[in-house]
Amino acid sequence: GMQLYEFPLNTAKFFNHRVVFSGGGYFRLLPYEIIRRLTNRSSYVMSYFHPRDFDPGQKMLPGLTPLRMFKSYYGLHGSLGKLARLISEF
């Protein structure tokens, strides 16, 4: 029969917390240089993104707390360029 392979998301430890550096919010939050270094240390990189991670023009949801607003919208303007740079270097 067929065999199923699992490729876990890449994580790194920051301040005693494991975070996925290769996609989503932490990809937007972390500086490019940190993502590049962590990518260099990995034998593979499993990334994930949602179209909203690259859409700085999306409507802001009303009623969000300041923390939720930060998590949802920080880094949207630079995320596509960051991904393009990462792809071109690797």
PDB file of C-alpha atoms in Angstrom:
ATOM      1  CA  GLY A   1       0.000   0.000   0.000  1.00  0.00           C
ATOM      2  CA  MET A   2       0.846   3.637   0.063  1.00  0.00           C
ATOM      3  CA  GLN A   3       2.923   5.170   2.804  1.00  0.00           C
ATOM      4  CA  LEU A   4       2.087   8.467   4.475  1.00  0.00           C
ATOM      5  CA  TYR A   5       4.928  10.819   5.371  1.00  0.00           C
ATOM      6  CA  GLU A   6       4.548  13.559   7.935  1.00  0.00           C
ATOM      7  CA  PHE A   7       6.636  16.725   7.752  1.00  0.00           C
ATOM      8  CA  PRO A   8       6.188  18.728  10.948  1.00  0.00           C
ATOM      9  CA  LEU A   9       6.227  22.501  10.884  1.00  0.00           C
ATOM     10  CA  ASN A  10       9.563  24.061  11.789  1.00  0.00           C
ATOM     11  CA  THR A  11       9.777  25.500  15.272  1.00  0.00           C
ATOM     12  CA  ALA A  12      12.275  27.475  17.298  1.00  0.00           C
ATOM     13  CA  LYS A  13      12.385  28.227  20.993  1.00  0.00           C
ATOM     14  CA  PHE A  14      11.943  31.862  22.037  1.00  0.00           C
ATOM     15  CA  PHE A  15      11.780  32.731  25.728  1.00  0.00           C
ATOM     16  CA  ASN A  16      10.811  29.138  26.679  1.00  0.00           C
ATOM     17  CA  HIS A  17       8.037  28.998  24.049  1.00  0.00           C
ATOM     18  CA  ARG A  18       8.139  26.970  20.841  1.00  0.00           C
ATOM     19  CA  VAL A  19       6.960  28.992  17.872  1.00  0.00           C
ATOM     20  CA  VAL A  20       6.521  28.140  14.204  1.00  0.00           C
ATOM     21  CA  PHE A  21       8.899  30.531  12.438  1.00  0.00           C
ATOM     22  CA  SER A  22       8.176  29.439   8.887  1.00  0.00           C
ATOM     23  CA  GLY A  23       4.641  30.683   8.373  1.00  0.00           C
ATOM     24  CA  GLY A  24       1.695  32.729   9.498  1.00  0.00           C
ATOM     25  CA  GLY A  25       1.935  35.293  12.266  1.00  0.00           C
ATOM     26  CA  TYR A  26       5.464  34.565  13.429  1.00  0.00           C
ATOM     27  CA  PHE A  27       6.722  34.788   9.857  1.00  0.00           C
ATOM     28  CA  ARG A  28       5.226  38.293   9.735  1.00  0.00           C
ATOM     29  CA  LEU A  29       6.451  39.166  13.236  1.00  0.00           C
ATOM     30  CA  LEU A  30      10.048  37.946  13.157  1.00  0.00           C
ATOM     31  CA  PRO A  31      12.766  39.935  11.386  1.00  0.00           C
ATOM     32  CA  TYR A  32      13.959  38.436   8.105  1.00  0.00           C
ATOM     33  CA  GLU A  33      17.473  37.775   9.402  1.00  0.00           C
ATOM     34  CA  ILE A  34      16.170  35.528  12.195  1.00  0.00           C
ATOM     35  CA  ILE A  35      13.989  33.574   9.767  1.00  0.00           C
ATOM     36  CA  ARG A  36      16.952  33.176   7.395  1.00  0.00           C
ATOM     37  CA  ARG A  37      19.229  31.877  10.171  1.00  0.00           C
ATOM     38  CA  LEU A  38      16.616  29.431  11.434  1.00  0.00           C
ATOM     39  CA  THR A  39      15.989  28.251   7.869  1.00  0.00           C
ATOM     40  CA  ASN A  40      19.729  27.672   7.399  1.00  0.00           C
ATOM     41  CA  ARG A  41      19.790  25.458  10.496  1.00  0.00           C
ATOM     42  CA  SER A  42      16.922  23.275   9.306  1.00  0.00           C
ATOM     43  CA  SER A  43      17.250  20.241   7.063  1.00  0.00           C
ATOM     44  CA  TYR A  44      13.943  21.241   5.422  1.00  0.00           C
ATOM     45  CA  VAL A  45      11.383  24.002   5.810  1.00  0.00           C
ATOM     46  CA  MET A  46       7.657  23.395   5.934  1.00  0.00           C
ATOM     47  CA  SER A  47       5.842  26.696   5.456  1.00  0.00           C
ATOM     48  CA  TYR A  48       2.196  27.596   5.599  1.00  0.00           C
ATOM     49  CA  PHE A  49       0.429  30.803   4.695  1.00  0.00           C
ATOM     50  CA  HIS A  50      -3.058  32.136   4.317  1.00  0.00           C
ATOM     51  CA  PRO A  51      -3.806  34.709   1.597  1.00  0.00           C
ATOM     52  CA  ARG A  52      -4.554  37.232   4.352  1.00  0.00           C
ATOM     53  CA  ASP A  53      -0.883  37.031   5.431  1.00  0.00           C
ATOM     54  CA  PHE A  54      -0.030  38.992   2.269  1.00  0.00           C
ATOM     55  CA  ASP A  55      -2.953  41.420   2.051  1.00  0.00           C
ATOM     56  CA  PRO A  56      -2.216  44.771   3.707  1.00  0.00           C
ATOM     57  CA  GLY A  57      -5.423  46.181   2.197  1.00  0.00           C
ATOM     58  CA  GLN A  58      -7.766  43.826   4.004  1.00  0.00           C
ATOM     59  CA  LYS A  59     -10.531  45.322   6.110  1.00  0.00           C
ATOM     60  CA  MET A  60      -9.802  45.546   9.810  1.00  0.00           C
ATOM     61  CA  LEU A  61     -12.210  43.677  12.022  1.00  0.00           C
ATOM     62  CA  PRO A  62     -13.994  45.894  14.544  1.00  0.00           C
ATOM     63  CA  GLY A  63     -13.784  45.287  18.273  1.00  0.00           C
ATOM     64  CA  LEU A  64     -10.397  43.587  18.428  1.00  0.00           C
ATOM     65  CA  THR A  65      -8.238  44.046  21.508  1.00  0.00           C
ATOM     66  CA  PRO A  66      -4.938  45.847  20.908  1.00  0.00           C
ATOM     67  CA  LEU A  67      -3.051  42.546  21.270  1.00  0.00           C
ATOM     68  CA  ARG A  68      -5.326  40.733  18.800  1.00  0.00           C
ATOM     69  CA  MET A  69      -5.037  43.687  16.399  1.00  0.00           C
ATOM     70  CA  PHE A  70      -1.229  43.483  16.598  1.00  0.00           C
ATOM     71  CA  LYS A  71      -1.197  39.715  16.043  1.00  0.00           C
ATOM     72  CA  SER A  72      -3.582  39.954  13.101  1.00  0.00           C
ATOM     73  CA  TYR A  73      -2.173  42.904  11.180  1.00  0.00           C
ATOM     74  CA  TYR A  74       1.484  43.449  12.102  1.00  0.00           C
ATOM     75  CA  GLY A  75       3.901  42.817   9.238  1.00  0.00           C
ATOM     76  CA  LEU A  76       1.354  42.563   6.433  1.00  0.00           C
ATOM     77  CA  HIS A  77       3.088  45.236   4.346  1.00  0.00           C
ATOM     78  CA  GLY A  78       6.413  43.405   4.239  1.00  0.00           C
ATOM     79  CA  SER A  79       5.403  39.754   4.303  1.00  0.00           C
ATOM     80  CA  LEU A  80       5.255  39.149   0.541  1.00  0.00           C
ATOM     81  CA  GLY A  81       8.662  40.756   0.002  1.00  0.00           C
ATOM     82  CA  LYS A  82      10.075  38.744   2.889  1.00  0.00           C
ATOM     83  CA  LEU A  83       8.805  35.511   1.336  1.00  0.00           C
ATOM     84  CA  ALA A  84      10.137  36.450  -2.118  1.00  0.00           C
ATOM     85  CA  ARG A  85      13.556  37.197  -0.627  1.00  0.00           C
ATOM     86  CA  LEU A  86      13.593  33.908   1.277  1.00  0.00           C
ATOM     87  CA  ILE A  87      12.680  31.944  -1.853  1.00  0.00           C
ATOM     88  CA  SER A  88      15.367  33.708  -3.901  1.00  0.00           C
ATOM     89  CA  GLU A  89      18.051  32.929  -1.297  1.00  0.00           C
ATOM     90  CA  PHE A  90      17.150  29.286  -0.856  1.00  0.00           C
TER      91      PHE A  90
END
